[in-house]
PDB file of C-alpha atoms in Angstrom:
ATOM      1  CA  UNK A  37       0.015  -0.147   0.445  1.00 79.00           C
ATOM      2  CA  UNK A  38       0.814   3.432  -0.536  1.00 88.00           C
ATOM      3  CA  UNK A  39       1.771   5.913   2.549  1.00 88.00           C
ATOM      4  CA  UNK A  40      -1.840   7.724   1.157  1.00 90.00           C
ATOM      5  CA  UNK A  41      -3.599   4.689   1.078  1.00 88.00           C
ATOM      6  CA  UNK A  42      -2.018   4.273   4.957  1.00 85.00           C
ATOM      7  CA  UNK A  43      -2.823   7.431   5.981  1.00 87.00           C
ATOM      8  CA  UNK A  44      -6.696   7.545   4.617  1.00 88.00           C
ATOM      9  CA  UNK A  45      -6.974   4.338   6.132  1.00 85.00           C
ATOM     10  CA  UNK A  46      -5.329   5.499   9.315  1.00 82.00           C
ATOM     11  CA  UNK A  47      -7.736   8.665   8.981  1.00 86.00           C
ATOM     12  CA  UNK A  48     -10.852   6.363   8.679  1.00 85.00           C
ATOM     13  CA  UNK A  49     -10.294   4.649  11.556  1.00 82.00           C
ATOM     14  CA  UNK A  50      -9.422   7.616  14.064  1.00 82.00           C
ATOM     15  CA  UNK A  51     -13.273   8.649  12.987  1.00 85.00           C
ATOM     16  CA  UNK A  52     -14.700   6.332  14.698  1.00 83.00           C
ATOM     17  CA  UNK A  53     -16.466   6.910  17.440  1.00 84.00           C
ATOM     18  CA  UNK A  54     -15.081   3.854  18.849  1.00 80.00           C
ATOM     19  CA  UNK A  55     -11.287   5.295  17.889  1.00 81.00           C
ATOM     20  CA  UNK A  56     -11.429   8.692  18.557  1.00 84.00           C
ATOM     21  CA  UNK A  57     -13.559   8.908  22.022  1.00 87.00           C
ATOM     22  CA  UNK A  58     -10.932   6.622  23.713  1.00 85.00           C
ATOM     23  CA  UNK A  59      -8.215   8.590  22.053  1.00 83.00           C
ATOM     24  CA  UNK A  60      -9.431  11.702  23.106  1.00 87.00           C
ATOM     25  CA  UNK A  61      -9.592  10.745  26.727  1.00 87.00           C
ATOM     26  CA  UNK A  62      -5.954   9.612  26.188  1.00 85.00           C
ATOM     27  CA  UNK A  63      -4.990  12.736  25.092  1.00 85.00           C
ATOM     28  CA  UNK A  64      -6.777  15.228  27.771  1.00 87.00           C
ATOM     29  CA  UNK A  65      -5.832  12.617  30.278  1.00 84.00           C
ATOM     30  CA  UNK A  66      -2.073  13.289  29.124  1.00 81.00           C
ATOM     31  CA  UNK A  67      -2.330  16.596  28.464  1.00 84.00           C
ATOM     32  CA  UNK A  68      -3.275  17.225  32.167  1.00 82.00           C
ATOM     33  CA  UNK A  69      -0.568  15.467  33.961  1.00 78.00           C
ATOM     34  CA  UNK A  70       1.307  17.943  35.495  1.00 73.00           C
ATOM     35  CA  UNK A  71       4.612  16.765  36.706  1.00 73.00           C
ATOM     36  CA  UNK A  72       5.855  18.177  39.994  1.00 74.00           C
ATOM     37  CA  UNK A  73       9.041  19.889  38.986  1.00 77.00           C
ATOM     38  CA  UNK A  74       9.005  21.878  42.653  1.00 84.00           C
ATOM     39  CA  UNK A  75       9.184  18.411  44.315  1.00 85.00           C
ATOM     40  CA  UNK A  76      12.629  17.249  43.478  1.00 86.00           C
ATOM     41  CA  UNK A  77      13.836  20.829  44.509  1.00 88.00           C
ATOM     42  CA  UNK A  78      12.171  20.632  47.902  1.00 89.00           C
ATOM     43  CA  UNK A  79      13.606  16.646  48.461  1.00 89.00           C
ATOM     44  CA  UNK A  80      16.881  18.730  47.744  1.00 91.00           C
ATOM     45  CA  UNK A  81      16.909  21.736  49.636  1.00 92.00           C
ATOM     46  CA  UNK A  82      14.478  21.190  52.486  1.00 91.00           C
ATOM     47  CA  UNK A  83      15.272  17.773  53.138  1.00 91.00           C
ATOM     48  CA  UNK A  84      18.762  17.692  52.378  1.00 92.00           C
ATOM     49  CA  UNK A  85      18.686  15.355  49.648  1.00 93.00           C
ATOM     50  CA  UNK A  86      22.112  14.686  47.514  1.00 93.00           C
ATOM     51  CA  UNK A  87      22.452  14.705  44.333  1.00 92.00           C
ATOM     52  CA  UNK A  88      23.508  10.774  44.609  1.00 94.00           C
ATOM     53  CA  UNK A  89      20.398   9.755  46.375  1.00 93.00           C
ATOM     54  CA  UNK A  90      18.201  11.926  44.403  1.00 92.00           C
ATOM     55  CA  UNK A  91      19.739  10.074  41.018  1.00 93.00           C
ATOM     56  CA  UNK A  92      19.200   6.443  43.158  1.00 93.00           C
ATOM     57  CA  UNK A  93      15.422   7.881  43.327  1.00 92.00           C
ATOM     58  CA  UNK A  94      15.542   7.945  39.855  1.00 91.00           C
ATOM     59  CA  UNK A  95      17.063   4.830  39.028  1.00 94.00           C
ATOM     60  CA  UNK A  96      14.788   2.935  41.590  1.00 94.00           C
ATOM     61  CA  UNK A  97      11.299   5.287  39.712  1.00 92.00           C
ATOM     62  CA  UNK A  98      12.611   3.523  36.090  1.00 93.00           C
ATOM     63  CA  UNK A  99      12.630  -0.289  37.432  1.00 95.00           C
ATOM     64  CA  UNK A 100       9.684   0.260  39.096  1.00 95.00           C
ATOM     65  CA  UNK A 101       8.134   1.991  36.193  1.00 94.00           C
ATOM     66  CA  UNK A 102       9.490  -1.437  34.211  1.00 95.00           C
ATOM     67  CA  UNK A 103       7.796  -3.772  36.405  1.00 96.00           C
ATOM     68  CA  UNK A 104       5.002  -2.092  36.217  1.00 94.00           C
ATOM     69  CA  UNK A 105       4.622  -2.602  32.237  1.00 94.00           C
ATOM     70  CA  UNK A 106       5.359  -6.196  33.118  1.00 95.00           C
ATOM     71  CA  UNK A 107       2.812  -6.240  35.534  1.00 94.00           C
ATOM     72  CA  UNK A 108       0.109  -4.976  33.242  1.00 93.00           C
ATOM     73  CA  UNK A 109       1.568  -7.961  30.627  1.00 91.00           C
ATOM     74  CA  UNK A 110       0.689 -10.577  33.227  1.00 94.00           C
ATOM     75  CA  UNK A 111      -2.152  -9.443  36.053  1.00 93.00           C
ATOM     76  CA  UNK A 112      -4.214  -6.249  33.890  1.00 91.00           C
ATOM     77  CA  UNK A 113      -4.020  -7.531  30.040  1.00 90.00           C
ATOM     78  CA  UNK A 114      -7.834  -8.703  30.303  1.00 90.00           C
ATOM     79  CA  UNK A 115      -8.989  -6.015  32.623  1.00 90.00           C
ATOM     80  CA  UNK A 116     -11.022  -3.120  30.844  1.00 89.00           C
ATOM     81  CA  UNK A 117      -8.790  -0.482  30.195  1.00 86.00           C
ATOM     82  CA  UNK A 118     -11.978   2.412  31.687  1.00 87.00           C
ATOM     83  CA  UNK A 119     -10.901  -0.195  35.595  1.00 90.00           C
ATOM     84  CA  UNK A 120      -7.274  -0.123  34.774  1.00 90.00           C
ATOM     85  CA  UNK A 121      -7.169   4.073  34.998  1.00 88.00           C
ATOM     86  CA  UNK A 122     -10.480   4.078  37.769  1.00 91.00           C
ATOM     87  CA  UNK A 123      -7.853   2.331  39.772  1.00 90.00           C
ATOM     88  CA  UNK A 124      -4.698   3.917  38.938  1.00 89.00           C
ATOM     89  CA  UNK A 125      -6.061   7.460  38.996  1.00 88.00           C
ATOM     90  CA  UNK A 126      -7.246   6.346  42.724  1.00 92.00           C
ATOM     91  CA  UNK A 127      -4.282   5.035  43.278  1.00 90.00           C
ATOM     92  CA  UNK A 128      -2.251   8.048  42.194  1.00 86.00           C
ATOM     93  CA  UNK A 129      -4.325   9.996  44.025  1.00 87.00           C
ATOM     94  CA  UNK A 130      -3.666   8.405  47.402  1.00 89.00           C
ATOM     95  CA  UNK A 131       0.461   8.302  46.706  1.00 85.00           C
ATOM     96  CA  UNK A 132       0.090  12.389  45.724  1.00 82.00           C
ATOM     97  CA  UNK A 133      -1.364  12.747  49.618  1.00 86.00           C
ATOM     98  CA  UNK A 134       1.659  10.695  50.982  1.00 87.00           C
ATOM     99  CA  UNK A 135       3.707  13.325  49.992  1.00 86.00           C
ATOM    100  CA  UNK A 136       2.028  15.678  52.398  1.00 88.00           C
ATOM    101  CA  UNK A 137       2.948  13.270  54.648  1.00 89.00           C
ATOM    102  CA  UNK A 138       6.516  13.585  54.120  1.00 88.00           C
ATOM    103  CA  UNK A 139       6.193  17.225  54.048  1.00 89.00           C
ATOM    104  CA  UNK A 140       4.920  17.016  57.926  1.00 90.00           C
ATOM    105  CA  UNK A 141       7.401  14.392  59.080  1.00 88.00           C
ATOM    106  CA  UNK A 142       5.092  11.810  59.738  1.00 88.00           C
ATOM    107  CA  UNK A 143       6.928   9.411  58.082  1.00 87.00           C
ATOM    108  CA  UNK A 144       5.989   5.938  60.463  1.00 87.00           C
ATOM    109  CA  UNK A 145       9.420   5.873  61.353  1.00 87.00           C
ATOM    110  CA  UNK A 146      11.208   5.550  58.511  1.00 88.00           C
ATOM    111  CA  UNK A 147      14.110   8.075  57.334  1.00 90.00           C
ATOM    112  CA  UNK A 148      12.781  10.501  54.828  1.00 90.00           C
ATOM    113  CA  UNK A 149      14.675   9.049  51.938  1.00 91.00           C
ATOM    114  CA  UNK A 150      13.338   5.742  51.934  1.00 91.00           C
ATOM    115  CA  UNK A 151       9.714   7.287  52.409  1.00 90.00           C
ATOM    116  CA  UNK A 152      10.685   9.108  49.459  1.00 89.00           C
ATOM    117  CA  UNK A 153      11.706   6.267  47.413  1.00 89.00           C
ATOM    118  CA  UNK A 154       8.911   4.093  48.535  1.00 86.00           C
ATOM    119  CA  UNK A 155       6.636   7.026  47.078  1.00 85.00           C
ATOM    120  CA  UNK A 156       8.500   7.519  44.296  1.00 87.00           C
ATOM    121  CA  UNK A 157       8.815   4.021  42.909  1.00 89.00           C
ATOM    122  CA  UNK A 158       5.062   2.860  43.915  1.00 90.00           C
ATOM    123  CA  UNK A 159       4.120   6.089  41.566  1.00 88.00           C
ATOM    124  CA  UNK A 160       6.091   5.062  38.670  1.00 90.00           C
ATOM    125  CA  UNK A 161       4.859   1.386  38.759  1.00 92.00           C
ATOM    126  CA  UNK A 162       1.247   2.802  38.712  1.00 91.00           C
ATOM    127  CA  UNK A 163       2.473   4.864  35.490  1.00 89.00           C
ATOM    128  CA  UNK A 164       3.768   1.812  34.314  1.00 91.00           C
ATOM    129  CA  UNK A 165       0.270   0.409  34.527  1.00 92.00           C
ATOM    130  CA  UNK A 166      -1.465   2.955  33.492  1.00 89.00           C
ATOM    131  CA  UNK A 167       1.101   3.421  30.336  1.00 88.00           C
ATOM    132  CA  UNK A 168       0.491   0.087  28.325  1.00 89.00           C
ATOM    133  CA  UNK A 169      -3.576   0.552  27.842  1.00 87.00           C
ATOM    134  CA  UNK A 170      -2.813   3.435  25.383  1.00 85.00           C
ATOM    135  CA  UNK A 171       0.448   1.921  23.870  1.00 87.00           C
ATOM    136  CA  UNK A 172      -2.093  -1.173  23.370  1.00 86.00           C
ATOM    137  CA  UNK A 173      -4.358   1.321  21.673  1.00 82.00           C
ATOM    138  CA  UNK A 174      -1.745   3.203  19.723  1.00 81.00           C
ATOM    139  CA  UNK A 175      -0.203  -0.149  18.299  1.00 82.00           C
ATOM    140  CA  UNK A 176      -3.829  -1.592  17.393  1.00 78.00           C
ATOM    141  CA  UNK A 177      -4.923   1.669  15.684  1.00 73.00           C
ATOM    142  CA  UNK A 178      -1.563   0.948  12.889  1.00 71.00           C
ATOM    143  CA  UNK A 179      -2.181  -0.571   9.857  1.00 63.00           C
TER     144      UNK A 179
END
């Protein structure tokens, strides 16, 4: 097939209501995801995390992001993507609230670093689960 035919086929697919509504949701959902750049600065300045500790947080977060995508394959693949997003949004809301616990120094006896590590790692794990339905949808959209 020519490129023009492939583009026409993709456009016809996107015009289908069963495709554009989920795609619109994914677009708006990802558009409204605001990364909290001030959080890293808070960890560095107020809590005194070193650059090395912040890098360890980043590496652990990426490992848990990968584990989240793998867990989607084994545990959530046959679950409705709506349920996956509902579960992930709820869990992300709870995890975001745990940052308030760290700010107020209520870390249940854990060091600030371990508490922040768990918070970041679990949040990325949830993001990994949440990432997969959109990726699968995009792959299925390709001709």
